[in-house]
PDB file of C-alpha atoms and ligand atoms in Angstrom:
ATOM      1  CA  MET T   1      99.924 -95.641 -75.495  1.00 76.00           C
ATOM      2  CA  ALA T   2      96.647 -93.822 -74.970  1.00 94.00           C
ATOM      3  CA  PHE T   3      94.600 -93.492 -78.335  1.00 97.00           C
ATOM      4  CA  LYS T   4      95.323 -89.700 -78.653  1.00 96.00           C
ATOM      5  CA  GLU T   5      98.938 -89.846 -78.484  1.00 97.00           C
ATOM      6  CA  MET T   6      99.007 -92.777 -81.044  1.00 97.00           C
ATOM      7  CA  TYR T   7      97.063 -90.763 -83.401  1.00 98.00           C
ATOM      8  CA  GLU T   8      98.919 -87.742 -83.078  1.00 98.00           C
ATOM      9  CA  LYS T   9     102.120 -90.153 -83.685  1.00 98.00           C
ATOM     10  CA  LYS T  10     100.716 -91.101 -86.950  1.00 98.00           C
ATOM     11  CA  GLN T  11      99.847 -87.775 -87.916  1.00 98.00           C
ATOM     12  CA  LEU T  12     103.235 -86.523 -87.179  1.00 98.00           C
ATOM     13  CA  MET T  13     104.636 -88.943 -89.273  1.00 98.00           C
ATOM     14  CA  ILE T  14     102.392 -88.354 -92.284  1.00 98.00           C
ATOM     15  CA  ASN T  15     102.931 -84.679 -91.634  1.00 98.00           C
ATOM     16  CA  ASN T  16     106.782 -85.097 -92.043  1.00 98.00           C
ATOM     17  CA  TYR T  17     106.240 -87.021 -94.890  1.00 98.00           C
ATOM     18  CA  LEU T  18     104.098 -84.801 -96.838  1.00 98.00           C
ATOM     19  CA  SER T  19     106.573 -81.718 -95.867  1.00 96.00           C
ATOM     20  CA  ASN T  20     109.379 -83.788 -97.556  1.00 95.00           C
ATOM     21  CA  ILE T  21     107.835 -84.773-100.759  1.00 94.00           C
ATOM     22  CA  ILE T  22     105.855 -81.495-101.588  1.00 91.00           C
ATOM     23  CA  SER T  23     109.026 -79.286-102.112  1.00 76.00           C
ATOM     24  CA  VAL T  24     108.965 -79.649-105.694  1.00 73.00           C
ATOM     25  CA  GLU T  25     111.532 -77.919-107.636  1.00 83.00           C
ATOM     26  CA  ASN T  26     110.982 -76.076-110.599  1.00 87.00           C
ATOM     27  CA  THR T  27     107.310 -75.295-109.850  1.00 90.00           C
ATOM     28  CA  PRO T  28     106.037 -71.676-109.906  1.00 94.00           C
ATOM     29  CA  GLU T  29     105.753 -70.389-106.442  1.00 95.00           C
ATOM     30  CA  VAL T  30     102.291 -69.487-106.571  1.00 96.00           C
ATOM     31  CA  VAL T  31     101.052 -73.086-107.047  1.00 96.00           C
ATOM     32  CA  ILE T  32     103.386 -74.534-104.786  1.00 96.00           C
ATOM     33  CA  SER T  33     102.057 -72.028-101.864  1.00 97.00           C
ATOM     34  CA  ALA T  34      98.397 -72.866-102.726  1.00 98.00           C
ATOM     35  CA  MET T  35      98.943 -76.492-102.580  1.00 97.00           C
ATOM     36  CA  LYS T  36     100.726 -76.083 -99.141  1.00 97.00           C
ATOM     37  CA  TYR T  37      98.057 -74.034 -97.855  1.00 98.00           C
ATOM     38  CA  SER T  38      95.306 -76.477 -98.280  1.00 98.00           C
ATOM     39  CA  LEU T  39      97.543 -79.510 -97.450  1.00 98.00           C
ATOM     40  CA  PHE T  40      98.681 -78.276 -94.199  1.00 97.00           C
ATOM     41  CA  ALA T  41      95.170 -76.444 -93.102  1.00 97.00           C
ATOM     42  CA  GLY T  42      94.932 -78.853 -90.367  1.00 95.00           C
ATOM     43  CA  GLY T  43      93.159 -81.909 -91.779  1.00 96.00           C
ATOM     44  CA  LYS T  44      92.515 -84.609 -89.709  1.00 97.00           C
ATOM     45  CA  ARG T  45      94.501 -87.079 -92.013  1.00 98.00           C
ATOM     46  CA  ILE T  46      92.127 -89.999 -91.508  1.00 98.00           C
ATOM     47  CA  ARG T  47      92.861 -91.792 -94.898  1.00 98.00           C
ATOM     48  CA  PRO T  48      96.595 -91.896 -94.510  1.00 98.00           C
ATOM     49  CA  VAL T  49      96.074 -92.823 -90.718  1.00 98.00           C
ATOM     50  CA  LEU T  50      93.819 -95.729 -91.663  1.00 98.00           C
ATOM     51  CA  SER T  51      96.356 -96.875 -94.106  1.00 98.00           C
ATOM     52  CA  LEU T  52      98.974 -96.916 -91.627  1.00 98.00           C
ATOM     53  CA  THR T  53      96.804 -98.466 -88.961  1.00 98.00           C
ATOM     54  CA  VAL T  54      95.626-101.444 -91.033  1.00 98.00           C
ATOM     55  CA  CYS T  55      99.158-102.029 -92.546  1.00 98.00           C
ATOM     56  CA  GLU T  56     100.525-102.073 -88.793  1.00 97.00           C
ATOM     57  CA  GLY T  57      97.487-104.007 -87.463  1.00 97.00           C
ATOM     58  CA  LEU T  58      98.268-106.746 -90.103  1.00 98.00           C
ATOM     59  CA  ASP T  59     101.685-107.117 -89.138  1.00 97.00           C
ATOM     60  CA  GLY T  60     103.004-105.159 -92.090  1.00 98.00           C
ATOM     61  CA  ASN T  61     105.810-102.350 -91.827  1.00 98.00           C
ATOM     62  CA  PRO T  62     103.659 -98.820 -91.797  1.00 98.00           C
ATOM     63  CA  GLU T  63     106.784 -97.109 -93.213  1.00 98.00           C
ATOM     64  CA  LYS T  64     106.281 -99.103 -96.550  1.00 98.00           C
ATOM     65  CA  VAL T  65     102.653 -97.859 -97.010  1.00 98.00           C
ATOM     66  CA  LEU T  66     103.494 -94.154 -95.951  1.00 98.00           C
ATOM     67  CA  PRO T  67     104.156 -92.996 -99.283  1.00 98.00           C
ATOM     68  CA  LEU T  68     100.918 -94.220-101.256  1.00 98.00           C
ATOM     69  CA  ALA T  69      98.764 -93.280 -97.984  1.00 98.00           C
ATOM     70  CA  CYS T  70     100.458 -89.461 -98.420  1.00 98.00           C
ATOM     71  CA  CYS T  71      99.347 -89.662-102.135  1.00 98.00           C
ATOM     72  CA  ILE T  72      95.667 -90.394-100.992  1.00 98.00           C
ATOM     73  CA  GLU T  73      95.718 -87.422 -98.561  1.00 98.00           C
ATOM     74  CA  LEU T  74      97.095 -85.216-101.683  1.00 98.00           C
ATOM     75  CA  ILE T  75      93.830 -86.775-103.425  1.00 98.00           C
ATOM     76  CA  HIS T  76      91.685 -85.834-100.803  1.00 98.00           C
ATOM     77  CA  THR T  77      93.123 -82.279-100.587  1.00 98.00           C
ATOM     78  CA  TYR T  78      92.551 -81.434-104.278  1.00 98.00           C
ATOM     79  CA  SER T  79      88.951 -82.927-103.942  1.00 98.00           C
ATOM     80  CA  LEU T  80      88.349 -80.360-100.923  1.00 98.00           C
ATOM     81  CA  ILE T  81      89.855 -77.281-102.968  1.00 98.00           C
ATOM     82  CA  HIS T  82      87.858 -78.317-106.123  1.00 98.00           C
ATOM     83  CA  ASP T  83      84.415 -79.000-104.112  1.00 97.00           C
ATOM     84  CA  ASP T  84      84.646 -75.622-102.665  1.00 97.00           C
ATOM     85  CA  LEU T  85      84.884 -73.556-105.923  1.00 98.00           C
ATOM     86  CA  PRO T  86      82.001 -71.483-106.959  1.00 97.00           C
ATOM     87  CA  SER T  87      81.207 -73.736-109.726  1.00 96.00           C
ATOM     88  CA  MET T  88      80.806 -76.703-107.369  1.00 94.00           C
ATOM     89  CA  ASP T  89      79.794 -75.762-103.389  1.00 93.00           C
ATOM     90  CA  ASN T  90      81.123 -72.350-103.401  1.00 95.00           C
ATOM     91  CA  ASP T  91      82.392 -72.311-100.013  1.00 95.00           C
ATOM     92  CA  ASP T  92      84.146 -69.565 -98.403  1.00 95.00           C
ATOM     93  CA  MET T  93      85.573 -71.277 -95.419  1.00 95.00           C
ATOM     94  CA  ARG T  94      87.371 -74.804 -94.922  1.00 94.00           C
ATOM     95  CA  ARG T  95      89.293 -75.964 -91.861  1.00 91.00           C
ATOM     96  CA  GLY T  96      89.046 -72.745 -90.261  1.00 92.00           C
ATOM     97  CA  LYS T  97      90.517 -70.631 -93.102  1.00 96.00           C
ATOM     98  CA  PRO T  98      89.266 -68.857 -96.005  1.00 97.00           C
ATOM     99  CA  THR T  99      89.017 -71.703 -98.936  1.00 98.00           C
ATOM    100  CA  ASN T 100      92.049 -71.800-101.531  1.00 98.00           C
ATOM    101  CA  HIS T 101      90.184 -69.721-104.312  1.00 98.00           C
ATOM    102  CA  LYS T 102      89.460 -67.098-101.836  1.00 98.00           C
ATOM    103  CA  VAL T 103      93.122 -66.657-101.061  1.00 98.00           C
ATOM    104  CA  PHE T 104      94.881 -67.776-104.488  1.00 98.00           C
ATOM    105  CA  GLY T 105      91.986 -66.779-106.859  1.00 98.00           C
ATOM    106  CA  GLU T 106      90.043 -69.524-108.824  1.00 98.00           C
ATOM    107  CA  ALA T 107      92.468 -70.227-111.504  1.00 98.00           C
ATOM    108  CA  ASN T 108      95.535 -71.025-109.271  1.00 98.00           C
ATOM    109  CA  ALA T 109      92.914 -72.976-106.889  1.00 98.00           C
ATOM    110  CA  ILE T 110      92.110 -74.948-109.859  1.00 98.00           C
ATOM    111  CA  LEU T 111      95.566 -75.372-110.852  1.00 98.00           C
ATOM    112  CA  ALA T 112      96.927 -76.379-107.319  1.00 98.00           C
ATOM    113  CA  GLY T 113      94.004 -78.920-107.166  1.00 98.00           C
ATOM    114  CA  ASP T 114      95.351 -80.382-110.508  1.00 98.00           C
ATOM    115  CA  ALA T 115      98.725 -80.234-109.342  1.00 97.00           C
ATOM    116  CA  LEU T 116      97.776 -82.313-106.271  1.00 98.00           C
ATOM    117  CA  LEU T 117      96.298 -84.958-108.096  1.00 98.00           C
ATOM    118  CA  ASN T 118      98.876 -85.028-110.792  1.00 97.00           C
ATOM    119  CA  TYR T 119     101.685 -84.991-108.293  1.00 97.00           C
ATOM    120  CA  ALA T 120      99.907 -87.840-106.160  1.00 98.00           C
ATOM    121  CA  PHE T 121      99.915 -89.830-109.519  1.00 98.00           C
ATOM    122  CA  GLU T 122     103.740 -89.143-110.333  1.00 96.00           C
ATOM    123  CA  PHE T 123     104.659 -90.105-106.707  1.00 97.00           C
ATOM    124  CA  ILE T 124     102.613 -93.429-106.874  1.00 98.00           C
ATOM    125  CA  LEU T 125     104.515 -94.419-109.845  1.00 98.00           C
ATOM    126  CA  ASN T 126     107.947 -93.210-108.422  1.00 98.00           C
ATOM    127  CA  THR T 127     106.802 -95.539-105.404  1.00 98.00           C
ATOM    128  CA  ILE T 128     106.185 -98.358-107.715  1.00 98.00           C
ATOM    129  CA  SER T 129     109.564 -97.910-109.479  1.00 98.00           C
ATOM    130  CA  ILE T 130     111.376 -97.654-106.560  1.00 98.00           C
ATOM    131  CA  ASN T 131     110.118-100.682-105.083  1.00 98.00           C
ATOM    132  CA  ASN T 132     111.479-102.996-108.054  1.00 98.00           C
ATOM    133  CA  PHE T 133     107.846-102.904-109.769  1.00 98.00           C
ATOM    134  CA  GLU T 134     106.728-105.376-107.004  1.00 98.00           C
ATOM    135  CA  PRO T 135     102.958-106.136-108.076  1.00 98.00           C
ATOM    136  CA  LYS T 136     101.431-105.116-104.673  1.00 98.00           C
ATOM    137  CA  TYR T 137     102.698-101.497-105.327  1.00 98.00           C
ATOM    138  CA  THR T 138     101.087-101.699-108.559  1.00 98.00           C
ATOM    139  CA  LEU T 139      97.809-103.042-107.240  1.00 98.00           C
ATOM    140  CA  ALA T 140      97.726-100.375-104.475  1.00 98.00           C
ATOM    141  CA  GLY T 141      98.237 -97.940-107.325  1.00 98.00           C
ATOM    142  CA  GLN T 142      95.645 -99.370-109.452  1.00 98.00           C
ATOM    143  CA  ILE T 143      93.108 -99.224-106.384  1.00 98.00           C
ATOM    144  CA  ILE T 144      93.993 -95.397-105.676  1.00 98.00           C
ATOM    145  CA  ALA T 145      93.364 -94.470-108.967  1.00 98.00           C
ATOM    146  CA  LYS T 146      89.899 -96.541-109.590  1.00 98.00           C
ATOM    147  CA  ALA T 147      88.878 -94.927-106.237  1.00 98.00           C
ATOM    148  CA  SER T 148      89.578 -91.368-107.423  1.00 98.00           C
ATOM    149  CA  GLY T 149      88.210 -91.542-110.598  1.00 98.00           C
ATOM    150  CA  PRO T 150      84.870 -91.652-112.774  1.00 98.00           C
ATOM    151  CA  THR T 151      83.752 -95.027-110.868  1.00 97.00           C
ATOM    152  CA  GLY T 152      84.813 -93.780-107.527  1.00 98.00           C
ATOM    153  CA  MET T 153      84.705 -90.292-105.983  1.00 98.00           C
ATOM    154  CA  ILE T 154      84.418 -88.220-109.156  1.00 98.00           C
ATOM    155  CA  GLY T 155      81.457 -90.354-110.243  1.00 98.00           C
ATOM    156  CA  GLY T 156      79.928 -89.870-106.556  1.00 98.00           C
ATOM    157  CA  GLN T 157      80.329 -86.066-107.096  1.00 96.00           C
ATOM    158  CA  VAL T 158      78.866 -86.104-110.340  1.00 97.00           C
ATOM    159  CA  ILE T 159      75.671 -87.979-109.057  1.00 97.00           C
ATOM    160  CA  ASP T 160      75.735 -85.293-106.178  1.00 94.00           C
ATOM    161  CA  ILE T 161      75.678 -82.155-108.575  1.00 93.00           C
ATOM    162  CA  GLN T 162      72.798 -84.173-110.703  1.00 95.00           C
ATOM    163  CA  ASN T 163      70.757 -84.376-107.778  1.00 94.00           C
ATOM    164  CA  GLU T 164      70.624 -80.976-106.341  1.00 91.00           C
ATOM    165  CA  GLY T 165      67.349 -79.739-105.706  1.00 91.00           C
ATOM    166  CA  LYS T 166      65.821 -83.328-106.094  1.00 94.00           C
ATOM    167  CA  ASN T 167      64.742 -85.943-103.526  1.00 94.00           C
ATOM    168  CA  MET T 168      67.299 -88.657-103.402  1.00 96.00           C
ATOM    169  CA  SER T 169      66.059 -92.175-101.908  1.00 97.00           C
ATOM    170  CA  LEU T 170      67.827 -93.471 -98.898  1.00 97.00           C
ATOM    171  CA  GLU T 171      69.325 -95.979-101.114  1.00 97.00           C
ATOM    172  CA  GLU T 172      70.479 -93.599-103.893  1.00 97.00           C
ATOM    173  CA  LEU T 173      72.232 -91.390-101.018  1.00 97.00           C
ATOM    174  CA  ILE T 174      74.083 -94.493 -99.518  1.00 98.00           C
ATOM    175  CA  TYR T 175      75.103 -95.441-103.262  1.00 98.00           C
ATOM    176  CA  MET T 176      76.086 -91.877-103.831  1.00 98.00           C
ATOM    177  CA  HIS T 177      78.150 -91.519-100.816  1.00 97.00           C
ATOM    178  CA  SER T 178      79.781 -95.328-101.059  1.00 98.00           C
ATOM    179  CA  LYS T 179      81.693 -93.299-104.074  1.00 98.00           C
ATOM    180  CA  LYS T 180      81.957 -89.614-103.232  1.00 98.00           C
ATOM    181  CA  THR T 181      83.205 -90.295 -99.593  1.00 98.00           C
ATOM    182  CA  GLY T 182      83.583 -93.964 -99.341  1.00 98.00           C
ATOM    183  CA  ALA T 183      85.659 -95.079-102.517  1.00 98.00           C
ATOM    184  CA  LEU T 184      89.001 -92.781-100.949  1.00 98.00           C
ATOM    185  CA  ILE T 185      88.355 -94.424 -97.330  1.00 98.00           C
ATOM    186  CA  GLU T 186      87.865 -97.726 -98.813  1.00 98.00           C
ATOM    187  CA  ALA T 187      91.006 -97.634-100.657  1.00 98.00           C
ATOM    188  CA  ALA T 188      93.097 -96.064 -97.933  1.00 98.00           C
ATOM    189  CA  CYS T 189      92.207 -99.382 -95.822  1.00 98.00           C
ATOM    190  CA  MET T 190      92.774-101.726 -98.805  1.00 98.00           C
ATOM    191  CA  ILE T 191      96.234-100.541 -99.453  1.00 98.00           C
ATOM    192  CA  GLY T 192      97.183-101.000 -95.847  1.00 98.00           C
ATOM    193  CA  GLY T 193      96.108-104.778 -96.574  1.00 98.00           C
ATOM    194  CA  ILE T 194      98.024-105.041 -99.835  1.00 98.00           C
ATOM    195  CA  ILE T 195     101.205-103.412 -98.593  1.00 98.00           C
ATOM    196  CA  ALA T 196     101.243-105.765 -95.526  1.00 98.00           C
ATOM    197  CA  ASP T 197     100.545-108.825 -98.009  1.00 98.00           C
ATOM    198  CA  ARG T 198      97.473-109.842 -96.528  1.00 98.00           C
ATOM    199  CA  VAL T 199      95.292-110.102 -99.640  1.00 98.00           C
ATOM    200  CA  ASP T 200      93.074-112.510 -97.744  1.00 98.00           C
ATOM    201  CA  LYS T 201      92.060-109.855 -95.635  1.00 98.00           C
ATOM    202  CA  LEU T 202      90.533-107.955 -98.485  1.00 98.00           C
ATOM    203  CA  ASP T 203      86.932-108.646 -98.086  1.00 98.00           C
ATOM    204  CA  GLU T 204      86.985-107.838 -94.420  1.00 98.00           C
ATOM    205  CA  ILE T 205      88.629-104.634 -94.943  1.00 98.00           C
ATOM    206  CA  LYS T 206      86.016-103.780 -97.674  1.00 98.00           C
ATOM    207  CA  GLU T 207      83.410-104.541 -95.148  1.00 98.00           C
ATOM    208  CA  TYR T 208      84.998-102.464 -92.554  1.00 98.00           C
ATOM    209  CA  SER T 209      85.674 -99.519 -94.610  1.00 98.00           C
ATOM    210  CA  HIS T 210      82.262 -99.354 -96.608  1.00 98.00           C
ATOM    211  CA  ASN T 211      80.446 -99.166 -93.142  1.00 98.00           C
ATOM    212  CA  LEU T 212      83.259 -96.632 -91.836  1.00 98.00           C
ATOM    213  CA  GLY T 213      82.589 -94.283 -94.980  1.00 98.00           C
ATOM    214  CA  ILE T 214      78.800 -94.245 -94.555  1.00 98.00           C
ATOM    215  CA  ALA T 215      78.905 -93.772 -90.764  1.00 98.00           C
ATOM    216  CA  PHE T 216      81.512 -90.953 -91.625  1.00 98.00           C
ATOM    217  CA  GLN T 217      79.013 -89.196 -93.831  1.00 98.00           C
ATOM    218  CA  ILE T 218      76.094 -89.672 -91.719  1.00 98.00           C
ATOM    219  CA  VAL T 219      78.136 -87.715 -89.139  1.00 97.00           C
ATOM    220  CA  ASP T 220      79.272 -85.353 -91.624  1.00 96.00           C
ATOM    221  CA  ASP T 221      75.639 -84.594 -92.505  1.00 96.00           C
ATOM    222  CA  ILE T 222      74.469 -84.145 -88.923  1.00 97.00           C
ATOM    223  CA  LEU T 223      77.345 -82.021 -88.043  1.00 96.00           C
ATOM    224  CA  ASP T 224      76.254 -79.643 -90.864  1.00 93.00           C
ATOM    225  CA  CYS T 225      72.987 -79.067 -89.521  1.00 95.00           C
ATOM    226  CA  THR T 226      73.793 -79.299 -85.587  1.00 93.00           C
ATOM    227  CA  GLY T 227      77.541 -78.738 -85.444  1.00 92.00           C
ATOM    228  CA  ASP T 228      79.423 -75.816 -84.296  1.00 90.00           C
ATOM    229  CA  ALA T 229      80.940 -73.621 -86.837  1.00 91.00           C
ATOM    230  CA  ASN T 230      83.922 -72.714 -85.039  1.00 90.00           C
ATOM    231  CA  LYS T 231      84.828 -76.231 -84.189  1.00 90.00           C
ATOM    232  CA  LEU T 232      84.086 -77.264 -87.660  1.00 93.00           C
ATOM    233  CA  GLY T 233      85.961 -74.610 -89.375  1.00 89.00           C
ATOM    234  CA  LYS T 234      83.522 -73.916 -91.977  1.00 88.00           C
ATOM    235  CA  LYS T 235      79.889 -72.515 -92.009  1.00 86.00           C
ATOM    236  CA  ILE T 236      77.020 -74.814 -91.295  1.00 91.00           C
ATOM    237  CA  GLY T 237      73.606 -75.460 -93.160  1.00 91.00           C
ATOM    238  CA  ARG T 238      75.377 -75.531 -96.780  1.00 89.00           C
ATOM    239  CA  ASP T 239      73.595 -78.773 -97.648  1.00 89.00           C
ATOM    240  CA  GLU T 240      70.064 -77.152 -96.909  1.00 91.00           C
ATOM    241  CA  ALA T 241      71.459 -73.988 -98.785  1.00 90.00           C
ATOM    242  CA  LEU T 242      72.450 -76.187-101.948  1.00 88.00           C
ATOM    243  CA  ASP T 243      69.173 -78.253-101.706  1.00 90.00           C
ATOM    244  CA  LYS T 244      71.251 -81.310-101.409  1.00 91.00           C
ATOM    245  CA  SER T 245      69.869 -84.782-100.429  1.00 94.00           C
ATOM    246  CA  THR T 246      71.300 -85.683 -97.176  1.00 95.00           C
ATOM    247  CA  PHE T 247      70.565 -88.035 -94.118  1.00 96.00           C
ATOM    248  CA  MET T 248      69.388 -85.390 -92.278  1.00 96.00           C
ATOM    249  CA  LYS T 249      66.795 -84.522 -94.755  1.00 95.00           C
ATOM    250  CA  ILE T 250      65.608 -87.936 -95.265  1.00 96.00           C
ATOM    251  CA  LEU T 251      65.669 -89.037 -91.645  1.00 96.00           C
ATOM    252  CA  GLY T 252      65.898 -86.298 -89.510  1.00 95.00           C
ATOM    253  CA  VAL T 253      68.403 -85.976 -86.473  1.00 96.00           C
ATOM    254  CA  ASP T 254      67.468 -89.049 -84.309  1.00 96.00           C
ATOM    255  CA  LYS T 255      67.179 -91.443 -87.006  1.00 97.00           C
ATOM    256  CA  SER T 256      70.492 -90.218 -88.543  1.00 97.00           C
ATOM    257  CA  ARG T 257      72.327 -90.441 -85.103  1.00 97.00           C
ATOM    258  CA  LYS T 258      70.676 -94.124 -84.846  1.00 97.00           C
ATOM    259  CA  PHE T 259      71.822 -94.816 -88.479  1.00 97.00           C
ATOM    260  CA  ALA T 260      75.214 -93.739 -88.095  1.00 98.00           C
ATOM    261  CA  VAL T 261      75.595 -95.945 -84.896  1.00 98.00           C
ATOM    262  CA  GLU T 262      74.486 -99.004 -86.599  1.00 98.00           C
ATOM    263  CA  TYR T 263      76.818 -98.283 -89.726  1.00 98.00           C
ATOM    264  CA  SER T 264      79.683 -97.544 -87.185  1.00 98.00           C
ATOM    265  CA  ASN T 265      78.903-100.607 -85.068  1.00 98.00           C
ATOM    266  CA  ARG T 266      79.142-102.850 -88.026  1.00 98.00           C
ATOM    267  CA  ALA T 267      82.687-101.401 -88.895  1.00 98.00           C
ATOM    268  CA  LEU T 268      83.628-101.870 -85.232  1.00 98.00           C
ATOM    269  CA  ASN T 269      82.712-105.744 -85.408  1.00 97.00           C
ATOM    270  CA  LEU T 270      85.420-105.953 -87.866  1.00 98.00           C
ATOM    271  CA  ALA T 271      87.968-103.650 -86.531  1.00 98.00           C
ATOM    272  CA  ASP T 272      89.621-105.966 -83.907  1.00 94.00           C
ATOM    273  CA  LYS T 273      89.982-108.778 -86.961  1.00 96.00           C
ATOM    274  CA  LEU T 274      92.188-105.922 -88.813  1.00 98.00           C
ATOM    275  CA  ASP T 275      93.997-104.470 -85.804  1.00 96.00           C
ATOM    276  CA  ARG T 276      94.780-106.438 -82.657  1.00 88.00           C
ATOM    277  CA  THR T 277      95.963-103.382 -80.799  1.00 93.00           C
ATOM    278  CA  GLY T 278      92.382-101.800 -80.438  1.00 96.00           C
ATOM    279  CA  PHE T 279      93.552 -98.401 -82.294  1.00 97.00           C
ATOM    280  CA  LEU T 280      91.052 -99.056 -85.323  1.00 98.00           C
ATOM    281  CA  GLY T 281      88.224 -99.760 -82.798  1.00 98.00           C
ATOM    282  CA  GLU T 282      88.977 -96.506 -81.169  1.00 98.00           C
ATOM    283  CA  LEU T 283      89.510 -94.694 -84.203  1.00 98.00           C
ATOM    284  CA  THR T 284      86.188 -95.958 -85.373  1.00 98.00           C
ATOM    285  CA  GLU T 285      84.392 -94.712 -82.296  1.00 98.00           C
ATOM    286  CA  PHE T 286      86.278 -91.368 -82.409  1.00 97.00           C
ATOM    287  CA  LEU T 287      85.150 -90.861 -85.925  1.00 98.00           C
ATOM    288  CA  LEU T 288      81.316 -91.678 -84.874  1.00 98.00           C
ATOM    289  CA  ASN T 289      81.762 -89.128 -82.109  1.00 97.00           C
ATOM    290  CA  ARG T 290      83.703 -86.148 -83.425  1.00 96.00           C
ATOM    291  CA  GLU T 291      82.782 -82.582 -83.537  1.00 94.00           C
ATOM    292  CA  SER T 292      84.964 -81.558 -86.915  1.00 93.00           C
TER     293      SER T 292
HETATM  294  C1  GRG Z   1      86.863 -83.827-107.316  1.00 50.78           C
HETATM  295  C2  GRG Z   1      85.668 -81.813-107.049  1.00 50.78           C
HETATM  296  C3  GRG Z   1      85.755 -83.071-106.787  1.00 50.78           C
HETATM  297  C4  GRG Z   1      84.798 -83.674-105.499  1.00 50.78           C
HETATM  298  C5  GRG Z   1      85.010 -84.697-105.172  1.00 50.78           C
HETATM  299  C6  GRG Z   1      85.134 -86.017-101.918  1.00 50.78           C
HETATM  300  C7  GRG Z   1      84.526 -84.800-102.883  1.00 50.78           C
HETATM  301  C8  GRG Z   1      84.016 -85.058-104.023  1.00 50.78           C
HETATM  302  C9  GRG Z   1      84.286 -83.835-101.944  1.00 50.78           C
HETATM  303  C10 GRG Z   1      84.679 -83.190-101.013  1.00 50.78           C
HETATM  304  C11 GRG Z   1      83.692 -82.579-100.216  1.00 50.78           C
HETATM  305  C12 GRG Z   1      83.013 -83.475 -99.058  1.00 50.78           C
HETATM  306  C13 GRG Z   1      82.598 -82.563 -97.916  1.00 50.78           C
HETATM  307  C14 GRG Z   1      82.883 -84.757 -99.170  1.00 50.78           C
HETATM  308  C15 GRG Z   1      82.178 -85.644 -98.110  1.00 50.78           C
HETATM  309  C16 GRG Z   1      83.527 -86.299 -97.704  1.00 50.78           C
HETATM  310  C17 GRG Z   1      83.984 -85.362 -96.611  1.00 50.78           C
HETATM  311  C18 GRG Z   1      83.458 -85.486 -95.147  1.00 50.78           C
HETATM  312  C19 GRG Z   1      85.143 -84.735 -96.353  1.00 50.78           C
HETATM  313  C20 GRG Z   1      85.866 -84.290 -95.554  1.00 50.78           C
HETATM  314  O1  GRG Z   1      86.911 -84.841 -95.126  1.00 50.78           O
HETATM  315  P1  GRG Z   1      87.469 -84.740 -93.968  1.00 50.78           P
HETATM  316  O2  GRG Z   1      86.582 -84.713 -92.384  1.00 50.78           O
HETATM  317  O3  GRG Z   1      88.257 -83.652 -93.814  1.00 50.78           O
HETATM  318  O4  GRG Z   1      88.491 -86.060 -93.580  1.00 50.78           O
HETATM  319  P2  GRG Z   1      89.801 -82.890 -93.143  1.00 50.78           P
HETATM  320  O5  GRG Z   1      89.317 -81.436 -93.434  1.00 50.78           O
HETATM  321  O6  GRG Z   1      89.655 -83.548 -91.715  1.00 50.78           O
HETATM  322  O7  GRG Z   1      90.797 -83.237 -94.152  1.00 50.78           O
END
């Protein structure tokens, strides 16, 4: 099957699962609408696609990791809603649509983000319980919790905010993004290996996903300067407007691109060891060359 077809098949699997779990009963309409608005706004679903791919690539059953993979997408979506808030990046557009707080108001956007985060952990615990408390599901849940928490994504976001208006070194920037962007990408890949019962592969998965995460972020920084706002679905030049340290600010466009290729190639060298079908390698290249 061609890459595009395979990617869309995985996206469909994820979208169908998310649609089924998000019809939460006994929840005020406005919060459900706000949750669904951002969850189905056209995200690329790369984190859950990575979970399914690593799991299947290591001969696991992707259906078994799907619930946890979708929880990572719930957490990712909450982080975008909160990141766009006036008190954070104050963005008006995301995925080609007005941001959550622009449509539902700031209080509802905060609550929709909170609801997605809490629902993710409710669902993770349900998944652990449904699987008879099999240790690998608990381990996967712990990894997701750590990646999204103060030593992971939140920690990265704090470092980012603390450094607005300052000049970070390249090493500091990589460290910050290994948490802010990288932690969730790493967790997505790790749970694929864990649910496939391949803890022997975790070191390689970590190295693959660390390199992929940094390459992904460098491309994000480049697109924020040189991308097409219509394709990106959001305004460009936001990093500069917020006076953030970025790969573009430190390295300029040519060196940033070169740096992204280096990180992506390091990931690529490991991709075939994690997925013999070649899809993970193609996904790695797709993310390097993406326009949105
Ligand atoms: C908890 C407030 C809060 C923030 C956490 C991850 C994060 C920190 C904020 C998200 C903002 C951001 C732009 C982070 C960089 C990572 C990144 C490039 C996110 C966009 O991910 P994609 O491209 O988005 O996968 P789609 O729209 O495809 O899902």
